[in-house]
Coordinates of N, CA and C in Angstrom, one line a residue:
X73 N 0.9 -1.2 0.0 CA 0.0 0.0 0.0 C 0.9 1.2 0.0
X74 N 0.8 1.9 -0.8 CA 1.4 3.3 -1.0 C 0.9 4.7 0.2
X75 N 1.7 5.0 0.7 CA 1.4 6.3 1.5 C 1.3 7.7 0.7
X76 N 0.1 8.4 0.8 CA -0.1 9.6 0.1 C 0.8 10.9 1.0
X77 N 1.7 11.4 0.7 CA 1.9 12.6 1.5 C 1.9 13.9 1.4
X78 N 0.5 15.1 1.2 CA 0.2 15.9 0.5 C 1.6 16.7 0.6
X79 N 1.9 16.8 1.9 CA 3.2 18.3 1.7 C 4.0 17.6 1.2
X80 N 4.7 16.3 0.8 CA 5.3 16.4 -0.4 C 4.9 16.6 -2.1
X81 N 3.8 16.3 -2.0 CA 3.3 16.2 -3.5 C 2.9 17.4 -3.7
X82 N 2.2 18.6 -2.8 CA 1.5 19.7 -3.1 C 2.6 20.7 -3.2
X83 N 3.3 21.1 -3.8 CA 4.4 21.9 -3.6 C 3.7 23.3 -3.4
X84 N 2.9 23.5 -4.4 CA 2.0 24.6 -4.8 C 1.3 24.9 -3.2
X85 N 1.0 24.5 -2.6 CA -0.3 24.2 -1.3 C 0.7 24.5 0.2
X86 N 1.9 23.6 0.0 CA 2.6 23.5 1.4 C 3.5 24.8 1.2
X87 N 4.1 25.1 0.4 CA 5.8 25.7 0.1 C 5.3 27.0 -0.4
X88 N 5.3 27.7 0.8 CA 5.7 29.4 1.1 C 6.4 30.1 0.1
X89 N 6.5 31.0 -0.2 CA 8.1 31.6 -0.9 C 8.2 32.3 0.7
X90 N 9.4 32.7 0.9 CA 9.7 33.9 2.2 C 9.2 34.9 2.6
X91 N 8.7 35.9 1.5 CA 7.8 37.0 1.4 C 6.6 36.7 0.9
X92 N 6.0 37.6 1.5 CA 4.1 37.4 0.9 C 3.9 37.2 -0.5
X93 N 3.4 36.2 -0.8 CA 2.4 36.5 -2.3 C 1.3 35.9 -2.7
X94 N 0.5 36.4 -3.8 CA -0.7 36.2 -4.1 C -0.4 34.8 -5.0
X95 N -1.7 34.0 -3.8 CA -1.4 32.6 -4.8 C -2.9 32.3 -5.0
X96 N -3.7 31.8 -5.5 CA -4.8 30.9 -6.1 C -4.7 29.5 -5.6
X97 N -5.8 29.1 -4.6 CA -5.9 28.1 -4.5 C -7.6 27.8 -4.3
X98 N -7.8 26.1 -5.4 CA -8.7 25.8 -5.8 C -9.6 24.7 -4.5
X99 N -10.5 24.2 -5.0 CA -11.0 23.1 -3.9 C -10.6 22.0 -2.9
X100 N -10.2 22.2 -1.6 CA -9.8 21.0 -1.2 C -10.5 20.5 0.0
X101 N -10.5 19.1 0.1 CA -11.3 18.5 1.9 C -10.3 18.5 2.6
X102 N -10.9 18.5 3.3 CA -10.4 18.9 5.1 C -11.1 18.3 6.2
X103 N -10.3 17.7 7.7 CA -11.5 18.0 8.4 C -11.8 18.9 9.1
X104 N -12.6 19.0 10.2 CA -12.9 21.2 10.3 C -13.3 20.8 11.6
X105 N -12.6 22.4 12.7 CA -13.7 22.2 13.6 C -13.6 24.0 13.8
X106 N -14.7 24.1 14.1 CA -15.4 25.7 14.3 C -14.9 26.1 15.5
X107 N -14.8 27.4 16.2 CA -15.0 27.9 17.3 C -14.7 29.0 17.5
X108 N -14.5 29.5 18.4 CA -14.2 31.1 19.0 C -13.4 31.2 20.1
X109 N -12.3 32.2 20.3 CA -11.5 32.4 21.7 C -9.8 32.1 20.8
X110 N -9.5 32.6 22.6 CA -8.1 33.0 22.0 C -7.1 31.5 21.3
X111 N -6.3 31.8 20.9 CA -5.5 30.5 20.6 C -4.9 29.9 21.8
X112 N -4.6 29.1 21.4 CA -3.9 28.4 22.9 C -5.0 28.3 24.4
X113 N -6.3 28.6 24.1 CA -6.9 29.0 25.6 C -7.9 27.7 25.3
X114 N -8.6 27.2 26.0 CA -9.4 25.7 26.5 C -10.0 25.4 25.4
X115 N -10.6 26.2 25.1 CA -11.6 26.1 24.1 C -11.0 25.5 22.3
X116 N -10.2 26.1 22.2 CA -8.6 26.0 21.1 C -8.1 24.5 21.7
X117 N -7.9 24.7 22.6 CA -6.8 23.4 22.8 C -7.7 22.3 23.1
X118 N -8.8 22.0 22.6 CA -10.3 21.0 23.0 C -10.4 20.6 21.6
X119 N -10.5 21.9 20.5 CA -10.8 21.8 19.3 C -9.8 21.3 18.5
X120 N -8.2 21.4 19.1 CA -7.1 20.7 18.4 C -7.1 19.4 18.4
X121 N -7.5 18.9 19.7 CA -7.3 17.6 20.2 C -8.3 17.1 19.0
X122 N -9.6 17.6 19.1 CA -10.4 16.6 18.3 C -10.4 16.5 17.2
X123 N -9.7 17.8 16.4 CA -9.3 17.8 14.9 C -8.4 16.6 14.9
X124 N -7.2 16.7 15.6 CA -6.1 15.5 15.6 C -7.1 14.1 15.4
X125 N -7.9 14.0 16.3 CA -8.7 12.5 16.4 C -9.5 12.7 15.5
X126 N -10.0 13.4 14.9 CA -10.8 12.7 13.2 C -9.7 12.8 12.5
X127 N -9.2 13.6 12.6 CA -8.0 13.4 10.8 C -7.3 11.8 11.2
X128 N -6.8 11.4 12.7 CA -6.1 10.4 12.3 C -7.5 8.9 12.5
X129 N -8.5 9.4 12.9 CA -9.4 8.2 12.5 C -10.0 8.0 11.2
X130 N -9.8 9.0 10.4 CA -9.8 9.4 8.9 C -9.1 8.4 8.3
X131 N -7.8 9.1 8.8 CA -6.4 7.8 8.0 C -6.5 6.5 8.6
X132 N -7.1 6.0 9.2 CA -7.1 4.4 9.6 C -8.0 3.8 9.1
X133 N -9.4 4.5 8.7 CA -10.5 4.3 7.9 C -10.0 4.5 6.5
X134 N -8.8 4.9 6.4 CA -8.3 5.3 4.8 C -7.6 4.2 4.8
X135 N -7.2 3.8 5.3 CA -5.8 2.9 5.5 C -6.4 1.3 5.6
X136 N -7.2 1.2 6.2 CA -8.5 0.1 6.2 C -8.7 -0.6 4.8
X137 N -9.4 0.8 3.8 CA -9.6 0.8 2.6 C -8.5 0.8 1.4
X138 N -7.0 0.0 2.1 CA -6.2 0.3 1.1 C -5.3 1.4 0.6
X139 N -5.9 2.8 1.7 CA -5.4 4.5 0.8 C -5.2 4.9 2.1
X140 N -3.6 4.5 2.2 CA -3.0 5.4 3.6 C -2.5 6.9 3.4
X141 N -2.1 7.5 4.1 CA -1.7 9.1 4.0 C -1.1 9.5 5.2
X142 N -0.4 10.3 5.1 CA 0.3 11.0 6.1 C -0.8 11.7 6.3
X143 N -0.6 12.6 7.7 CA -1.8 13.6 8.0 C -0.8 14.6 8.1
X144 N -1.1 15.7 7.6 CA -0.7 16.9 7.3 C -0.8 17.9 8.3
X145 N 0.1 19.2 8.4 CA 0.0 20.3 9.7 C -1.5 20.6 9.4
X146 N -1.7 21.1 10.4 CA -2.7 21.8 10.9 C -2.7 23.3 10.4
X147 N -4.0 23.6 10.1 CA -4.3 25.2 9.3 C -5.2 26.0 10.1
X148 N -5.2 27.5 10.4 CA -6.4 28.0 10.5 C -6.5 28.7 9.9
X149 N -8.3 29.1 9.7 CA -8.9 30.0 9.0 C -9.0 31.0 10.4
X150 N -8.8 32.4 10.9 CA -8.8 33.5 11.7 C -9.7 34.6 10.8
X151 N -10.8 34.9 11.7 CA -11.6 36.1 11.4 C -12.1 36.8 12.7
X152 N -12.3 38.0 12.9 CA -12.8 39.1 13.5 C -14.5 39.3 13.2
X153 N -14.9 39.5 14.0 CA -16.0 40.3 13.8 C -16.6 41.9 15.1
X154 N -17.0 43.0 14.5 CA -17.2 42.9 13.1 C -15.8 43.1 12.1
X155 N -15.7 43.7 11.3 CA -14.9 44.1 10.2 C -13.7 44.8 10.8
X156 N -12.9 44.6 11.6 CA -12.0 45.2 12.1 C -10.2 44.8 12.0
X157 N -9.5 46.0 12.4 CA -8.2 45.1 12.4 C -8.4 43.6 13.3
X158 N -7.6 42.7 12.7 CA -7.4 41.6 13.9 C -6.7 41.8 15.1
X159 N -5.8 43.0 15.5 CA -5.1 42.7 16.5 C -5.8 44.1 17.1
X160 N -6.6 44.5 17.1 CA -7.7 45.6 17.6 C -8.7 45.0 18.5
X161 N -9.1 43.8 17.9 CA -9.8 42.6 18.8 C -9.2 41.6 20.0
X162 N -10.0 41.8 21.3 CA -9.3 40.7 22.1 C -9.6 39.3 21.5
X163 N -8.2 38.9 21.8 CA -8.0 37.0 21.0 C -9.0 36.0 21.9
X164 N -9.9 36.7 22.9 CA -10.5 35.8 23.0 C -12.1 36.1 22.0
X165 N -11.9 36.9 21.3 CA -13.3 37.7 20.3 C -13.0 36.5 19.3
X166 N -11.8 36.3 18.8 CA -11.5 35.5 17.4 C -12.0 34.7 17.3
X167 N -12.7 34.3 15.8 CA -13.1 33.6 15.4 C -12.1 32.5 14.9
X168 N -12.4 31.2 14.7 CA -11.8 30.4 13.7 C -12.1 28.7 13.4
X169 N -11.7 28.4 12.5 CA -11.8 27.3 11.7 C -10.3 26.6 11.6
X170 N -10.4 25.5 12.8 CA -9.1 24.6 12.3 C -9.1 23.4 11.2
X171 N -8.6 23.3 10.5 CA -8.2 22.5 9.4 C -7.0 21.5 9.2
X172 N -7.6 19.9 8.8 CA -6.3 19.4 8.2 C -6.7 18.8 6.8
X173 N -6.0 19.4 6.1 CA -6.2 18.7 4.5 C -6.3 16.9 4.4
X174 N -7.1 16.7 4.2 CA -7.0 14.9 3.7 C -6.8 15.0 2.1
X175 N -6.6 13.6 2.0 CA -6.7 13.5 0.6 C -8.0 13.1 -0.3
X176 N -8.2 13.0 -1.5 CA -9.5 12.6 -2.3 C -10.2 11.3 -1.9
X177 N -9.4 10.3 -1.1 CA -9.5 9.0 -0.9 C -10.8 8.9 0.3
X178 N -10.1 10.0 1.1 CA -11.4 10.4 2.3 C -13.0 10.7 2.3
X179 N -13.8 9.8 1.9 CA -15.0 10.6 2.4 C -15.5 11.1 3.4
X180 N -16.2 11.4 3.2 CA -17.8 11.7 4.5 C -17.8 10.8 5.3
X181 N -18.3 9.9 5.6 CA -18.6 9.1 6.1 C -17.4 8.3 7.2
X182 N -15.9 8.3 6.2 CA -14.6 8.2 7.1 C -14.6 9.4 8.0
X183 N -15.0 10.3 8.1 CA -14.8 11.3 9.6 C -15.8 11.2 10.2
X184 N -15.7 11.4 11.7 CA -16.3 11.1 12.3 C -15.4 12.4 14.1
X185 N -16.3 12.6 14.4 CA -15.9 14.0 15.7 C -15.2 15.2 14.9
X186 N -15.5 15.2 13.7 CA -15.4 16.5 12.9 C -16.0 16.7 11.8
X187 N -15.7 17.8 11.2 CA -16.7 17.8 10.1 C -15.9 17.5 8.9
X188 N -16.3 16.9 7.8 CA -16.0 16.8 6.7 C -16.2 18.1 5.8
X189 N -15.4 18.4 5.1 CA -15.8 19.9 4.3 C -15.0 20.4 3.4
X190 N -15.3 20.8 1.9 CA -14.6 21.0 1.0 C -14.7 22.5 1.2
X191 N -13.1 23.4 0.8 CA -13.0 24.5 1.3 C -12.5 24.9 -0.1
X192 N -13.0 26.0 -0.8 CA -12.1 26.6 -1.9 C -11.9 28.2 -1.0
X193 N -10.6 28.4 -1.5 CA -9.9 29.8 -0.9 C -10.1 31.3 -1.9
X194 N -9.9 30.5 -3.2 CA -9.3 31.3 -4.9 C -7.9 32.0 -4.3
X195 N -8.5 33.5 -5.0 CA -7.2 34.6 -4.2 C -6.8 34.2 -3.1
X196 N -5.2 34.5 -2.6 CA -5.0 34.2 -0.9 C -3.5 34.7 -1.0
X197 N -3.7 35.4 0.1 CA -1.9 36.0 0.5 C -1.5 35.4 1.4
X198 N -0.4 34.3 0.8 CA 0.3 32.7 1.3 C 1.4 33.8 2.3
X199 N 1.4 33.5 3.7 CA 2.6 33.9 4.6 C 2.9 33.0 4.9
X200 N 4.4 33.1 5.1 CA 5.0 31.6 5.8 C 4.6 32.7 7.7
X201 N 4.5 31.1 8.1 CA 4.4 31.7 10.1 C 5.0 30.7 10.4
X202 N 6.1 30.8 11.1 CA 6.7 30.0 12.3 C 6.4 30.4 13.2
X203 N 6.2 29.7 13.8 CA 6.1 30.3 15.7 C 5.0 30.4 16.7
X204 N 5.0 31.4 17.7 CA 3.6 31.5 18.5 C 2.5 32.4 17.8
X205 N 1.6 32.5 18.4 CA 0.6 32.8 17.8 C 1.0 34.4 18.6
X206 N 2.0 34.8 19.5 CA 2.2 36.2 19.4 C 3.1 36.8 18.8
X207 N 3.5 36.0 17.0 CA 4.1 37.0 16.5 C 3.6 37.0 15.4
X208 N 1.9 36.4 15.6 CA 0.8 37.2 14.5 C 0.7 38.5 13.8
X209 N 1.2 39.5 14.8 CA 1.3 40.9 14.3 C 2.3 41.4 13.7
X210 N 3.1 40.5 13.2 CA 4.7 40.9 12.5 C 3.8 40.1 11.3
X211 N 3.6 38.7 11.0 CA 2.6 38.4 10.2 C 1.8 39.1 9.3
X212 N 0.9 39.7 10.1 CA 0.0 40.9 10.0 C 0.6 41.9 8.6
X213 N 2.0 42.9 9.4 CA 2.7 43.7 9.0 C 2.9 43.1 7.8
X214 N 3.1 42.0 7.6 CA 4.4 41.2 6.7 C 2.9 41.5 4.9
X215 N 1.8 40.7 5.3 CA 0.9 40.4 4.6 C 0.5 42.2 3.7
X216 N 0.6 42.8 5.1 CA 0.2 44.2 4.8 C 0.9 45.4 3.8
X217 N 2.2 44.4 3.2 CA 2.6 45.6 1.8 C 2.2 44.9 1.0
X218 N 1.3 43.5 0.4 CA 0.9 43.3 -0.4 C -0.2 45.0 -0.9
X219 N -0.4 45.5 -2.1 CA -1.0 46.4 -2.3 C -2.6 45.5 -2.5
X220 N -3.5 46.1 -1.8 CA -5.0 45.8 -2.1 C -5.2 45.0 -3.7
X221 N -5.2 45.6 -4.5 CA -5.1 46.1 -5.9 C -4.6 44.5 -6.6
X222 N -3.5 44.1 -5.5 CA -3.0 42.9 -6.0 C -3.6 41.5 -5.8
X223 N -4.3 41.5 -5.2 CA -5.3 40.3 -5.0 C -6.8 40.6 -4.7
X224 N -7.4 41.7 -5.4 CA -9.1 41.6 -5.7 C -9.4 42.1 -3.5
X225 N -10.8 42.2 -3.8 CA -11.9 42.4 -3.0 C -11.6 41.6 -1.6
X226 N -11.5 40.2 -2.0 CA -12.0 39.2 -1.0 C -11.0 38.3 -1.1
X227 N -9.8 38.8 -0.7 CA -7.8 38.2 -0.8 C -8.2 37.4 0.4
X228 N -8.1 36.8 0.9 CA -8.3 36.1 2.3 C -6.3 35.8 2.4
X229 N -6.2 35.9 3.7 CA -4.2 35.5 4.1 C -4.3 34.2 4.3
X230 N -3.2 33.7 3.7 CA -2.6 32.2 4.3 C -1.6 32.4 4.7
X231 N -0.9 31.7 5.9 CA 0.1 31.9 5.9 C 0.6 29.5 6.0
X232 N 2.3 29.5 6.0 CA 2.3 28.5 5.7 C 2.9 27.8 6.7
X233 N 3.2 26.4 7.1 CA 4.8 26.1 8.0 C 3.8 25.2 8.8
X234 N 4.5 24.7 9.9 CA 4.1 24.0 10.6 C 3.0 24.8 11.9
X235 N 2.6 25.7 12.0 CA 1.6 26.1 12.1 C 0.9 27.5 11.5
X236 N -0.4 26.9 10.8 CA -0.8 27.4 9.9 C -1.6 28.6 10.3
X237 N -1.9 29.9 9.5 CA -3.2 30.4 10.1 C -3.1 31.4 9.1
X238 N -4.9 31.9 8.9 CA -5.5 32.7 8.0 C -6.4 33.6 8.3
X239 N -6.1 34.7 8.5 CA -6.7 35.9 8.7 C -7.7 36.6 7.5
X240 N -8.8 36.8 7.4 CA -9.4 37.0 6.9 C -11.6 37.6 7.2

């Protein structure tokens, strides 16, 4: 049985350049979990755990069926409400959506304590982020000379690495 391993095969998906840029990305599954509050606080570190435990009951249900895979870092989607800077908002206001990419092999029905869900991004200003989630605002800065102009209306940020997150 062959092992699938997106960050090696996705070069386009995993692999940052150093500086911000506008990249296009199309439809992919994931499994998902919702919530609100700061990063690292109970509520976050509840929602990691259980992401962990469907993605890897995913891959054993994959793996079951003949179609193993590595499981891949973890991503978030980060939004504010209302419409404001993100770092204007207390981190426990934040919104977000943690994510781990599966592969095509995965259905519905293989997850199970998360959600299954196909996410298209399009436009997105890919940041690489190492580190804690308090050097989000250098991040921030980093995303911030992209000119508007260069990625449309509705540019949502990626950033990339072994922990992921997307402000938008």
């Amino acid at each position: 049985m062959t092992e699938v391993d997106l960050v090696q095969t996705d070069e386009h998906y995993y692999r940052a350049d150093p500086q911000p840029a506008v990249r296009t990305f199309t439809a992919y599954s994931y499994v998902a979990v919702d919530g609100i509050g700061a990063p690292n606080g109970p509520t976050y570190t509840a929602a990691v755990q259980k992401l962990y435990g469907a993605a890897f009951g995913a891959k054993a249900a994959a793996s079951a069926a003949g179609h193993d895979f590595v499981v891949p870092v973890m991503e978030g989607l980060w939004w504010v409400e209302p419409d404001l800077p993100p770092m204007t908002v207390p981190q426990d206001q934040w919104h977000w959506k943690l994510l781990i990419r599966i592969p095509e092999v995965v259905t519905a029905d293989m997850v199970t304590g998360a959600s299954f869900e196909q996410v298209t991004e399009g436009e997105a200003i890919q940041v690489p982020h190492r580190g804690p989630f308090s050097t989000e605002p250098e991040i921030l800065a980093r995303k911030d000379r992209i000119p508007a102009r260069s990625c449309g209306s509705r540019c949502a940020e990626r950033s990339s690495a072994s922990s992921r997150s997307m402000f938008g």
